[in-house]
Short mmCIF file of C-alpha atoms in Angstrom, two decimals:
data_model
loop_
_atom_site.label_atom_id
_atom_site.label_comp_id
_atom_site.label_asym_id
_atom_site.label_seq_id
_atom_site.Cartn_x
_atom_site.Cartn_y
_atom_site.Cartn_z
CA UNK W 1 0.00 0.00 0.00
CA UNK W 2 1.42 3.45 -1.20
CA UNK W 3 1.97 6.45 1.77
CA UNK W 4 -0.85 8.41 -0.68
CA UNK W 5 -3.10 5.14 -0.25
CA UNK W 6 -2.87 5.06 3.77
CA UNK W 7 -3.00 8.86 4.19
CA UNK W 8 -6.23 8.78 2.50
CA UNK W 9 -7.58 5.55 3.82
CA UNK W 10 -6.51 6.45 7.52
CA UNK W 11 -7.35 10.40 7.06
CA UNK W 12 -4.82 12.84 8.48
CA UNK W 13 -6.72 14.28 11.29
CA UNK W 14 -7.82 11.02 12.92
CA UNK W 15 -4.27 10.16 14.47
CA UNK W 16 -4.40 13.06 17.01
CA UNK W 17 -7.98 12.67 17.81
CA UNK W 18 -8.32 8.09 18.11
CA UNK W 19 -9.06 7.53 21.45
CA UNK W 20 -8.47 3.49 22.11
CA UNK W 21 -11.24 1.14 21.99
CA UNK W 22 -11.98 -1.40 24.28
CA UNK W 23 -14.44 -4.79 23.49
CA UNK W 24 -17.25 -2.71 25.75
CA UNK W 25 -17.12 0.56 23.72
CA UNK W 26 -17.32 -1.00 20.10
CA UNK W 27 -20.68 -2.54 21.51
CA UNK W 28 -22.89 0.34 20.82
CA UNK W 29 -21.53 1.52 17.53
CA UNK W 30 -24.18 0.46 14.68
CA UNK W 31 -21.53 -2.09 12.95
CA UNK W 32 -21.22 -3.98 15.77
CA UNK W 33 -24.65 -4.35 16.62
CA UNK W 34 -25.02 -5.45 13.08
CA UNK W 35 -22.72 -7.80 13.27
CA UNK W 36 -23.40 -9.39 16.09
CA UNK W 37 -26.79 -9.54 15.56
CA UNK W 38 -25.99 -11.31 12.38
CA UNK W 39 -23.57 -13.78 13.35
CA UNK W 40 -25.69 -14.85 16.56
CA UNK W 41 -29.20 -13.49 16.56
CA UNK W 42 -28.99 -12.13 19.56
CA UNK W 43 -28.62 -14.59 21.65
CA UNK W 44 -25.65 -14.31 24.71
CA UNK W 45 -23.03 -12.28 23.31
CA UNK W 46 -20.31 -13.52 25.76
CA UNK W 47 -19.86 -16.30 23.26
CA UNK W 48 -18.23 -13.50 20.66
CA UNK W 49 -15.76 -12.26 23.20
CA UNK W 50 -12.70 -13.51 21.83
CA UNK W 51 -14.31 -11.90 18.62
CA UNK W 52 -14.90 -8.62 20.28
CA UNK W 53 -11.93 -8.16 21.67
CA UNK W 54 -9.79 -8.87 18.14
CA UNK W 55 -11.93 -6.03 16.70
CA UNK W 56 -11.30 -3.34 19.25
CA UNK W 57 -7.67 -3.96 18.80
CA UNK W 58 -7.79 -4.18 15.31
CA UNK W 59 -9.47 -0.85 15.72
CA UNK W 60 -6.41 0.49 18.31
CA UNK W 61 -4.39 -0.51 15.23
CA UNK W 62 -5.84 1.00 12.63
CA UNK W 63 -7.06 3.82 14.63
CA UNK W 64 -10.37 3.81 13.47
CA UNK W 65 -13.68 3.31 15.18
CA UNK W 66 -15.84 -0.07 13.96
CA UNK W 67 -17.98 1.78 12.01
CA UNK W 68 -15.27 4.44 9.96
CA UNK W 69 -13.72 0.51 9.18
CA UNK W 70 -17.28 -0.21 7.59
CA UNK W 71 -16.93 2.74 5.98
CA UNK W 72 -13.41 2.81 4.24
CA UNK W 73 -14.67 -0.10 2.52
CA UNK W 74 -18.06 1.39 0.74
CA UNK W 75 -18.04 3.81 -1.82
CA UNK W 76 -21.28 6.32 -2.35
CA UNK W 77 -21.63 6.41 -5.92
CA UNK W 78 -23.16 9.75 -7.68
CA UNK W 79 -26.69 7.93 -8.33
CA UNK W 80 -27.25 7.64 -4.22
CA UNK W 81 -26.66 3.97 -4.01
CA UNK W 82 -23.61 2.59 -2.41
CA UNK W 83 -20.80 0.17 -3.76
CA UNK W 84 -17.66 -1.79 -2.20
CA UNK W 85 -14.70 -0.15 -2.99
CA UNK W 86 -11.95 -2.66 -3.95
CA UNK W 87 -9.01 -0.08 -2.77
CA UNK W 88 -10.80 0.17 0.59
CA UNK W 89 -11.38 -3.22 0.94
CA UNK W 90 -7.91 -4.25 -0.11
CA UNK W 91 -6.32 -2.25 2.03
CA UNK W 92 -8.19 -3.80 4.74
CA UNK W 93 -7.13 -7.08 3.80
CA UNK W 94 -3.24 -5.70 4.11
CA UNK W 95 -3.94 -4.19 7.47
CA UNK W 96 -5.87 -7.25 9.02
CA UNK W 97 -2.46 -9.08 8.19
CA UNK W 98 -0.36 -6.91 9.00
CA UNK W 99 -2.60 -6.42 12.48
CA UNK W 100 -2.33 -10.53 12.94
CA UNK W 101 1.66 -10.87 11.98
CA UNK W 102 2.44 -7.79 14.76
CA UNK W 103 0.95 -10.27 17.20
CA UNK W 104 3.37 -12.69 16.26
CA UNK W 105 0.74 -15.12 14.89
CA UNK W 106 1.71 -17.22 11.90
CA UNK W 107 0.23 -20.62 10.06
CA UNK W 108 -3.03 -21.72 10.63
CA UNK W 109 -3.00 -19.63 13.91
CA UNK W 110 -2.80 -16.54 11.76
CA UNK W 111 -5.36 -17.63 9.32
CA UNK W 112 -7.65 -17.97 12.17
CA UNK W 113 -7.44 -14.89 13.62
CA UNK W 114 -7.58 -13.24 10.30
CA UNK W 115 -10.59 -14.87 9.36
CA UNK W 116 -12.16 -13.91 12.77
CA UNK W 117 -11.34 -10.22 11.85
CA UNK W 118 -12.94 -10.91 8.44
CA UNK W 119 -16.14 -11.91 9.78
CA UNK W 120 -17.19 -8.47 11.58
CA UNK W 121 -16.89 -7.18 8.34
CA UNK W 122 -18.48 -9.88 5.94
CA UNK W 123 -21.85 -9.26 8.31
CA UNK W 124 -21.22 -5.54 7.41
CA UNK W 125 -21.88 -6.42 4.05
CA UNK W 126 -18.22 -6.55 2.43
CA UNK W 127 -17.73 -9.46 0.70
CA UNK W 128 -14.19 -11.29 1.65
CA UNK W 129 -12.89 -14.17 1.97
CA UNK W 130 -9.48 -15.66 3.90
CA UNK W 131 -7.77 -18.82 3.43
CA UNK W 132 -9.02 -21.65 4.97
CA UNK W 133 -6.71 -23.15 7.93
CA UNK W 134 -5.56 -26.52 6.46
CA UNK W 135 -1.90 -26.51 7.24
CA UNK T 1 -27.04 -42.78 -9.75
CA UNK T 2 -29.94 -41.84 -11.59
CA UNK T 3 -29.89 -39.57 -13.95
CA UNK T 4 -32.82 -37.99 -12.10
CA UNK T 5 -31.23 -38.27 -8.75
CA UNK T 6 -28.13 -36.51 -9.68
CA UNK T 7 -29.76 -33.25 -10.98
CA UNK T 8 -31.93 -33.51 -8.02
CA UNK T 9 -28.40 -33.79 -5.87
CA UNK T 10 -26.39 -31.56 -7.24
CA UNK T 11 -25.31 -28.62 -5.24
CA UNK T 12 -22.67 -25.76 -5.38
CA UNK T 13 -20.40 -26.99 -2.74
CA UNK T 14 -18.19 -24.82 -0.85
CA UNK T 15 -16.59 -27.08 1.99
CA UNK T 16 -14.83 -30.15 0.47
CA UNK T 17 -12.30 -32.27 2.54
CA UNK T 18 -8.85 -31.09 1.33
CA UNK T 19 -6.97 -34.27 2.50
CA UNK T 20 -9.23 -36.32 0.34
CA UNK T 21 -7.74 -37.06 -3.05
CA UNK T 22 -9.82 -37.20 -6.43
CA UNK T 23 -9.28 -40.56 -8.29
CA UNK T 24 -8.22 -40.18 -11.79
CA UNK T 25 -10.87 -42.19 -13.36
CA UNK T 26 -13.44 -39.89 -11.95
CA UNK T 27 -11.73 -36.89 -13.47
CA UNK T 28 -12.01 -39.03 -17.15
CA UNK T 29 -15.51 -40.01 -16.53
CA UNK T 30 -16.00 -35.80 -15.92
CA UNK T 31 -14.58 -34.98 -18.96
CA UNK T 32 -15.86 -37.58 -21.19
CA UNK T 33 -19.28 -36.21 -19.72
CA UNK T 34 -18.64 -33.14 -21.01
CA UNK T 35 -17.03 -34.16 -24.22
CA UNK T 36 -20.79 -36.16 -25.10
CA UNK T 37 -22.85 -32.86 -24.74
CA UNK T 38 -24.27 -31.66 -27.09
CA UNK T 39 -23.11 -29.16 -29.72
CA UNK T 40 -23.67 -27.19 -32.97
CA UNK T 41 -21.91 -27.67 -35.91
CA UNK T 42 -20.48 -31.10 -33.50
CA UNK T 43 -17.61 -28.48 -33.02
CA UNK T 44 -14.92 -28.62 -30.15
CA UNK T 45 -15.91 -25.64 -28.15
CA UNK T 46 -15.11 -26.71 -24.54
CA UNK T 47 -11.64 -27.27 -23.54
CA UNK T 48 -10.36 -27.99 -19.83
CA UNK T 49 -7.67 -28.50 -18.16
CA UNK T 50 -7.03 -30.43 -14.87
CA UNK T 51 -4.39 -30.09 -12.22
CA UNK T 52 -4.36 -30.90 -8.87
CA UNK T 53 -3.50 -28.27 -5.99
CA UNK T 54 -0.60 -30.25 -4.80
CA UNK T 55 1.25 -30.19 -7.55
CA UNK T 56 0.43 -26.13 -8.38
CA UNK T 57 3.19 -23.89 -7.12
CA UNK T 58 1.63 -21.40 -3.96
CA UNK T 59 2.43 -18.36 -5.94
CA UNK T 60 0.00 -19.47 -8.21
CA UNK T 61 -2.95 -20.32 -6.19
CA UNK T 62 -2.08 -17.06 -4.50
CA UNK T 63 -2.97 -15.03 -7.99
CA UNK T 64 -5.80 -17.03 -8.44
CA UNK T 65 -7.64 -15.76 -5.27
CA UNK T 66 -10.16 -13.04 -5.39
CA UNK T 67 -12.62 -11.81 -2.68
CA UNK T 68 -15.57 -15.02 -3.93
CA UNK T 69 -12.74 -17.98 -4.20
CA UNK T 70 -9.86 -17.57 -1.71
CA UNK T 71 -11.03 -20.70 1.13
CA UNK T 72 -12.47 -22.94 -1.34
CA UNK T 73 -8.85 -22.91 -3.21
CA UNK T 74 -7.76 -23.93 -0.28
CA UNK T 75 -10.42 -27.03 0.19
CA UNK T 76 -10.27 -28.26 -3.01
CA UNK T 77 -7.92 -30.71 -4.52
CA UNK T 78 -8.62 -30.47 -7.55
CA UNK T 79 -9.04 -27.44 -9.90
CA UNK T 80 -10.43 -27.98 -14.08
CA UNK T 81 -9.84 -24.89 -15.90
CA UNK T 82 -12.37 -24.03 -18.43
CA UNK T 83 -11.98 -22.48 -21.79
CA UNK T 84 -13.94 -21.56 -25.13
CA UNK T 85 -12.10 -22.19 -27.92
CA UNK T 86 -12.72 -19.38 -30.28
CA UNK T 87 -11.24 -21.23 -33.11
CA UNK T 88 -14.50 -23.54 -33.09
CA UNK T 89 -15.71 -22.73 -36.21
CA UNK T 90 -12.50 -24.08 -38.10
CA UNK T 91 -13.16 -27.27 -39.78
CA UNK T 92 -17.24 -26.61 -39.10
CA UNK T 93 -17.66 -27.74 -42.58
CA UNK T 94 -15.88 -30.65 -42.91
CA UNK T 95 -17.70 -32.09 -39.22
CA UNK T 96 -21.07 -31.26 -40.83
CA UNK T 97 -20.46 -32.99 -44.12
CA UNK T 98 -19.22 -35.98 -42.12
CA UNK T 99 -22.25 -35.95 -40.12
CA UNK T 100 -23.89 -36.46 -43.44
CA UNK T 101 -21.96 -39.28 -44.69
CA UNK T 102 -22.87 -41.15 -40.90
CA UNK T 103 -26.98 -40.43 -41.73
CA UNK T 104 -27.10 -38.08 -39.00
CA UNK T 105 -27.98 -34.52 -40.97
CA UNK T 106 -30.23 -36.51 -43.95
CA UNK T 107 -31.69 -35.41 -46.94
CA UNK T 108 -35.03 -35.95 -45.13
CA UNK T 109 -34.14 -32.90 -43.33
CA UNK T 110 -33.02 -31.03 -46.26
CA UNK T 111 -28.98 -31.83 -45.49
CA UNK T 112 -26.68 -32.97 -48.19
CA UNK T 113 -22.95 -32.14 -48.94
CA UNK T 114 -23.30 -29.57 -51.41
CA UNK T 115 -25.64 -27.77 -49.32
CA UNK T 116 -22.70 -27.20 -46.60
CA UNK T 117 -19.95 -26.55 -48.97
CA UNK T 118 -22.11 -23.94 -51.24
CA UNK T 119 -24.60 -22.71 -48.72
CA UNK T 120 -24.18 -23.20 -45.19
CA UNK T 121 -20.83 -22.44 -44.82
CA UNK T 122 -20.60 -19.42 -47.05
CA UNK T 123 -23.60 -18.24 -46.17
CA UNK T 124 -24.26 -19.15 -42.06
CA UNK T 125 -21.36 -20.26 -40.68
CA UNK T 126 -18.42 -18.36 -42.11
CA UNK T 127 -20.27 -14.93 -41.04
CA UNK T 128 -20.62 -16.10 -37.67
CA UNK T 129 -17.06 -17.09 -37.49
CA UNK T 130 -15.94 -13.94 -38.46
CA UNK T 131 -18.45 -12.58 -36.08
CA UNK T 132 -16.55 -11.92 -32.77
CA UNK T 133 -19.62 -11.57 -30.83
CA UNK T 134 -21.85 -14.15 -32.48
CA UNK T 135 -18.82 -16.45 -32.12
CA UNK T 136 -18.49 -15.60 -28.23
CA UNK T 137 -22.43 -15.61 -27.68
CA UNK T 138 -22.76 -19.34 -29.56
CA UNK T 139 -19.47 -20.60 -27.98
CA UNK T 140 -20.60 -19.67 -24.76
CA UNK T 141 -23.82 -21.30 -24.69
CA UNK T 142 -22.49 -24.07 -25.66
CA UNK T 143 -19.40 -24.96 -23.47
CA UNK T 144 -22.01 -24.31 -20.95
CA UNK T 145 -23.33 -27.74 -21.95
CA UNK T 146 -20.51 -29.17 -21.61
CA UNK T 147 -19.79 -28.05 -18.33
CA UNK T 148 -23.32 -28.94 -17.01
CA UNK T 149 -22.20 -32.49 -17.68
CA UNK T 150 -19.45 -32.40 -16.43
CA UNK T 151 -21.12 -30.94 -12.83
CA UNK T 152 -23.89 -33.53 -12.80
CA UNK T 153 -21.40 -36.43 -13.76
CA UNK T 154 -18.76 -35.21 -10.73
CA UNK T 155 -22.20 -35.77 -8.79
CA UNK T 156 -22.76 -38.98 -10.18
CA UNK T 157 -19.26 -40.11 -9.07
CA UNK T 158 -19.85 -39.12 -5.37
CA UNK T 159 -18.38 -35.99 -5.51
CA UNK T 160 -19.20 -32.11 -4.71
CA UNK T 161 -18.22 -29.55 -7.05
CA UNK T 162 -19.16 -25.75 -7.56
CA UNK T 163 -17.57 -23.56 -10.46
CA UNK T 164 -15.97 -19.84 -9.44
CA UNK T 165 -15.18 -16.75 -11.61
CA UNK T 166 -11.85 -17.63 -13.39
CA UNK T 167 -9.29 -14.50 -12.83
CA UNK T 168 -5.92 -14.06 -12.85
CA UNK T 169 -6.27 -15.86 -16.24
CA UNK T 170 -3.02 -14.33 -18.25
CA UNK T 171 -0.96 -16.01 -14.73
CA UNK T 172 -2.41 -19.12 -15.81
CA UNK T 173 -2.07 -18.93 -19.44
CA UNK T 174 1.87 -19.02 -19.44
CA UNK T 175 1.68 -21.53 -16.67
CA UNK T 176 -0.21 -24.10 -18.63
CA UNK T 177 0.79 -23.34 -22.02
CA UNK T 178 -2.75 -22.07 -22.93
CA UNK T 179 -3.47 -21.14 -26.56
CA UNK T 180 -4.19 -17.23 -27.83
CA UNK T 181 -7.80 -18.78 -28.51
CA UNK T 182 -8.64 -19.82 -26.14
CA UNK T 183 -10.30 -17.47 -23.21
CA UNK T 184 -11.26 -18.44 -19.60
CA UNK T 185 -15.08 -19.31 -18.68
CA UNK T 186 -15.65 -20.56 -15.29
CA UNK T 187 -13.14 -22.58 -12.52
CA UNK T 188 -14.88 -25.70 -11.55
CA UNK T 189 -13.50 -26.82 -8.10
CA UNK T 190 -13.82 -30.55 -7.18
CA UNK T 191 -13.36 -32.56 -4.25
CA UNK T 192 -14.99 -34.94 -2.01
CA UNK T 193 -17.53 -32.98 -0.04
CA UNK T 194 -17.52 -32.14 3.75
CA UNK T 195 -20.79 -30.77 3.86
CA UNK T 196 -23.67 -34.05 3.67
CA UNK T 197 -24.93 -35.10 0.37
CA UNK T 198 -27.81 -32.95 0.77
CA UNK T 199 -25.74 -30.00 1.55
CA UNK T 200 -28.45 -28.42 3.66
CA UNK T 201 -31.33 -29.47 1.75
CA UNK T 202 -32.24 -28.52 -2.06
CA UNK T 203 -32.41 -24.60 -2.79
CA UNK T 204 -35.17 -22.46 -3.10
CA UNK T 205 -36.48 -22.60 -6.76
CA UNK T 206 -39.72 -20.79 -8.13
CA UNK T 207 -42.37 -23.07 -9.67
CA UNK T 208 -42.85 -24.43 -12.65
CA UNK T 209 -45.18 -21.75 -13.48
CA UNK T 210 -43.23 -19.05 -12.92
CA UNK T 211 -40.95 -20.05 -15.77
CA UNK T 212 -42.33 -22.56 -17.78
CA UNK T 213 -45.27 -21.70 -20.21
CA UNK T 214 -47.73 -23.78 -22.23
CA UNK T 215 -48.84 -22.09 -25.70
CA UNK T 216 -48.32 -18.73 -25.10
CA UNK T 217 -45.73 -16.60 -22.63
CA UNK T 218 -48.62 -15.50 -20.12
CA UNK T 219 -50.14 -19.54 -19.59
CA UNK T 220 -48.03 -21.10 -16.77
CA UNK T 221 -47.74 -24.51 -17.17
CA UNK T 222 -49.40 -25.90 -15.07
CA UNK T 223 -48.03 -28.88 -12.86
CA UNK T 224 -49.70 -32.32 -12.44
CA UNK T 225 -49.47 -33.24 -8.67
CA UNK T 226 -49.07 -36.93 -9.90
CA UNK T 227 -45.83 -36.05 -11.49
CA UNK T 228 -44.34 -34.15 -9.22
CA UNK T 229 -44.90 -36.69 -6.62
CA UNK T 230 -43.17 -39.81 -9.04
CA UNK T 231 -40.69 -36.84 -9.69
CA UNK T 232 -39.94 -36.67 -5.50
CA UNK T 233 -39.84 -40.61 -4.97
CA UNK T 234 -37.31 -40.36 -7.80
CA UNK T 235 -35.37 -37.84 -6.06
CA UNK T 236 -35.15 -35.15 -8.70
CA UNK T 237 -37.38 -33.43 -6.21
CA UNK T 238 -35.89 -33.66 -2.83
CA UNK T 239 -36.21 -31.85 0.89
CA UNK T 240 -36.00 -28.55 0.94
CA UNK T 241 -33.41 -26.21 2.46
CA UNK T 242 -32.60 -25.14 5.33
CA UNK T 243 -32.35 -28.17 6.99
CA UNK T 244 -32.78 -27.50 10.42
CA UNK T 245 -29.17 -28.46 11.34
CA UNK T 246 -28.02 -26.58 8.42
CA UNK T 247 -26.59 -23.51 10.19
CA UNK T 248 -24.98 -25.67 12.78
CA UNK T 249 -23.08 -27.72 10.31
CA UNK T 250 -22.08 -24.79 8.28
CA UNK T 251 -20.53 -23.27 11.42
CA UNK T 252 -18.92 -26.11 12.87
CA UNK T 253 -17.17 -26.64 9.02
CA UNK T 254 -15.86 -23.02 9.43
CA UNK T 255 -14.61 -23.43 12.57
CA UNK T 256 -13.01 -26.94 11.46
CA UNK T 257 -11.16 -24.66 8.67
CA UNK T 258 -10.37 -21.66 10.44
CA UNK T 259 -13.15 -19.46 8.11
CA UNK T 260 -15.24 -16.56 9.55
CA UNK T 261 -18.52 -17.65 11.36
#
């Protein structure tokens, strides 16, 4: 990814003004609720924990809140209707693994974390897919 | 299996068990499958190839992932490339007149040598082939044929198969010494499923009615209960999806492989 690419995908002002996200504060923002709501129809959330808490540190490390994530990856087109954008959505593929190998995961271990990662945003609506762990 | 059975079986599989090798004489029952369908001017328009993931080098399963085939790359052991031959038309003449010479076009349909050589070819067939468009539209059509066999005899032979958009095609084409004409038309991944036969039940399809007319475009046809029911004890027809257990087996698969739940 170029240094044009990440300036514009991160945005310059949102450095100074990310305040760290913890698995209890991503609860309440709309992509969450989505997603969970998706992925387990409600039912007892403390089964997603492990899942929770990979997205608020994937948000730390991106600096970005769940929902700007959501949004880097959708382009509004001119006509009103909306559209995946394939830069956005490929430069969240680089930073979920880059986000996985600065934990020092690798092999299947990797895989799986990535592909936890992928899943708050496949119930967002962006289509992706990661490698299946079959090391 | 039936015939009836297997177009009543087959589904687009997504989970197959990567540690299970294909047998080769499955792969030649596929493609001789294929090579029966039918086709116009008995013309050569599918061609495949076969290779097994094993033996492809991990660069280039990398370039062919894209955001709708990346994990079932991965599941499958076995990939069949398909192509359209563009250069179908060439010899069109000479297949034709020897269908005439084996009674298969007759004079009783109006079919005789001289009619190819001074009117069908000139006339029809060259235009066509020098048709880009009409070429790609009839070519198309047709290796679609082909590959429907080929799906419903990889479900004969036990196994589950799905086909995926074909990119990274120009990686490919140096890889496996691919010919200018030919261009790519679908990926058909193959494997022995891990998802049950019935792969959750058989998917939601409209009636008859809704897409099949009698006489005229706005007279549904009309079913006869009789039928279908012969056409569900011969398992063309079979349980519908979801199964109840469905979402439960399709998570515990993607936890089995490490895939988003």
């Amino acid at each position: 990814m170029s240094e044009t690419d990440q300036r514009e995908f991160h945005g310059e002002d949102i450095e100074s003004a990310f305040e760290p996200l913890t698995p209890e504060s991503i609860i309440s923002f709309p992509s969450v609720v989505k997603w969970l709501d998706s992925v387990n129809s409600g039912k007892d959330i403390s089964v997603m924990s492990e899942q929770l808490n990979l997205v608020a540190e994937f948000c730390n490390f991106v600096r970005q809140t769940p929902d700007e994530m959501i949004a880097k990856c959708i382009r509004n087109l001119k006509d009103g209707t909306r559209a995946i954008s394939t830069k956005g959505r490929n430069i969240t593929e680089e930073n979920i693994k880059n986000f996985v190998k600065a934990r020092a995961k690798t092999g299947n271990e990797a895989i799986v974390e990535e592909n936890k990662i992928r899943g708050f945003f496949v119930h967002n609506g962006i289509f992706m897919q990661g490698r299946a762990a079959i090391l | 299996m039936e015939f009836k059975e297997a177009a009543g079986t087959r589904r687009s599989v997504r989970f197959f068990k990567p540690w299970q090798p294909v047998e080769r004489e499955k792969i030649q029952k596929i493609f001789e499958a294929a090579n029966r369908s039918s086709r116009s001017m008995n013309a050569d328009y599918a061609k495949a190839i076969v290779v097994r993931r094993s033996e492809l080098p991990a660069e280039t399963i990398d370039a062919l992932r894209n955001p709708t085939t990346t994990a079932s790359l991965d599941l499958a052991p076995v990939y069949i490339f398909w192509y359209l031959d563009m250069d179908y038309p060439t010899g069109g003449a000479d297949r034709l007149k020897e269908l005439v010479e084996n009674h298969v076009l007759t004079p009783s349909h109006g079919w005789s040598k001289a009619y190819v050589d001074e009117f069908l070819w000139p006339q029809v067939l060259k235009p066509i082939a020098d048709n880009q468009m009409a070429t790609m539209f009839m070519g198309t059509i047709e290796c679609g044929q082909a590959i429907a066999n080929a799906l419903l005899a990889a479900v004969d032979e036990g196994l589950g198969t799905c086909l995926h958009a074909f990119t990274a095609a120009d990686k490919v084409k140096d890889l496996f010494h691919v010919p200018d004409s030919w261009i790519p038309i679908w990926l058909q991944l193959l494997g022995y499923s891990a998802e049950e036969k019935a792969a959750g039940g058989q998917r939601p399809r409209r009636p008859l009615s809704s897409n099949f007319f009698e006489g005229a475009a706005d007279k549904p046809f009309e079913e006869d209960p009789e039928v279908t029911e012969s056409l569900k004890r011969d398992k063309l027809i079979q349980d519908p999806g979801p199964f109840a257990h469905r979402e439960t087996e399709v998570k515990m698969l993607s936890r089995m492989f490490g895939l988003p739940e």
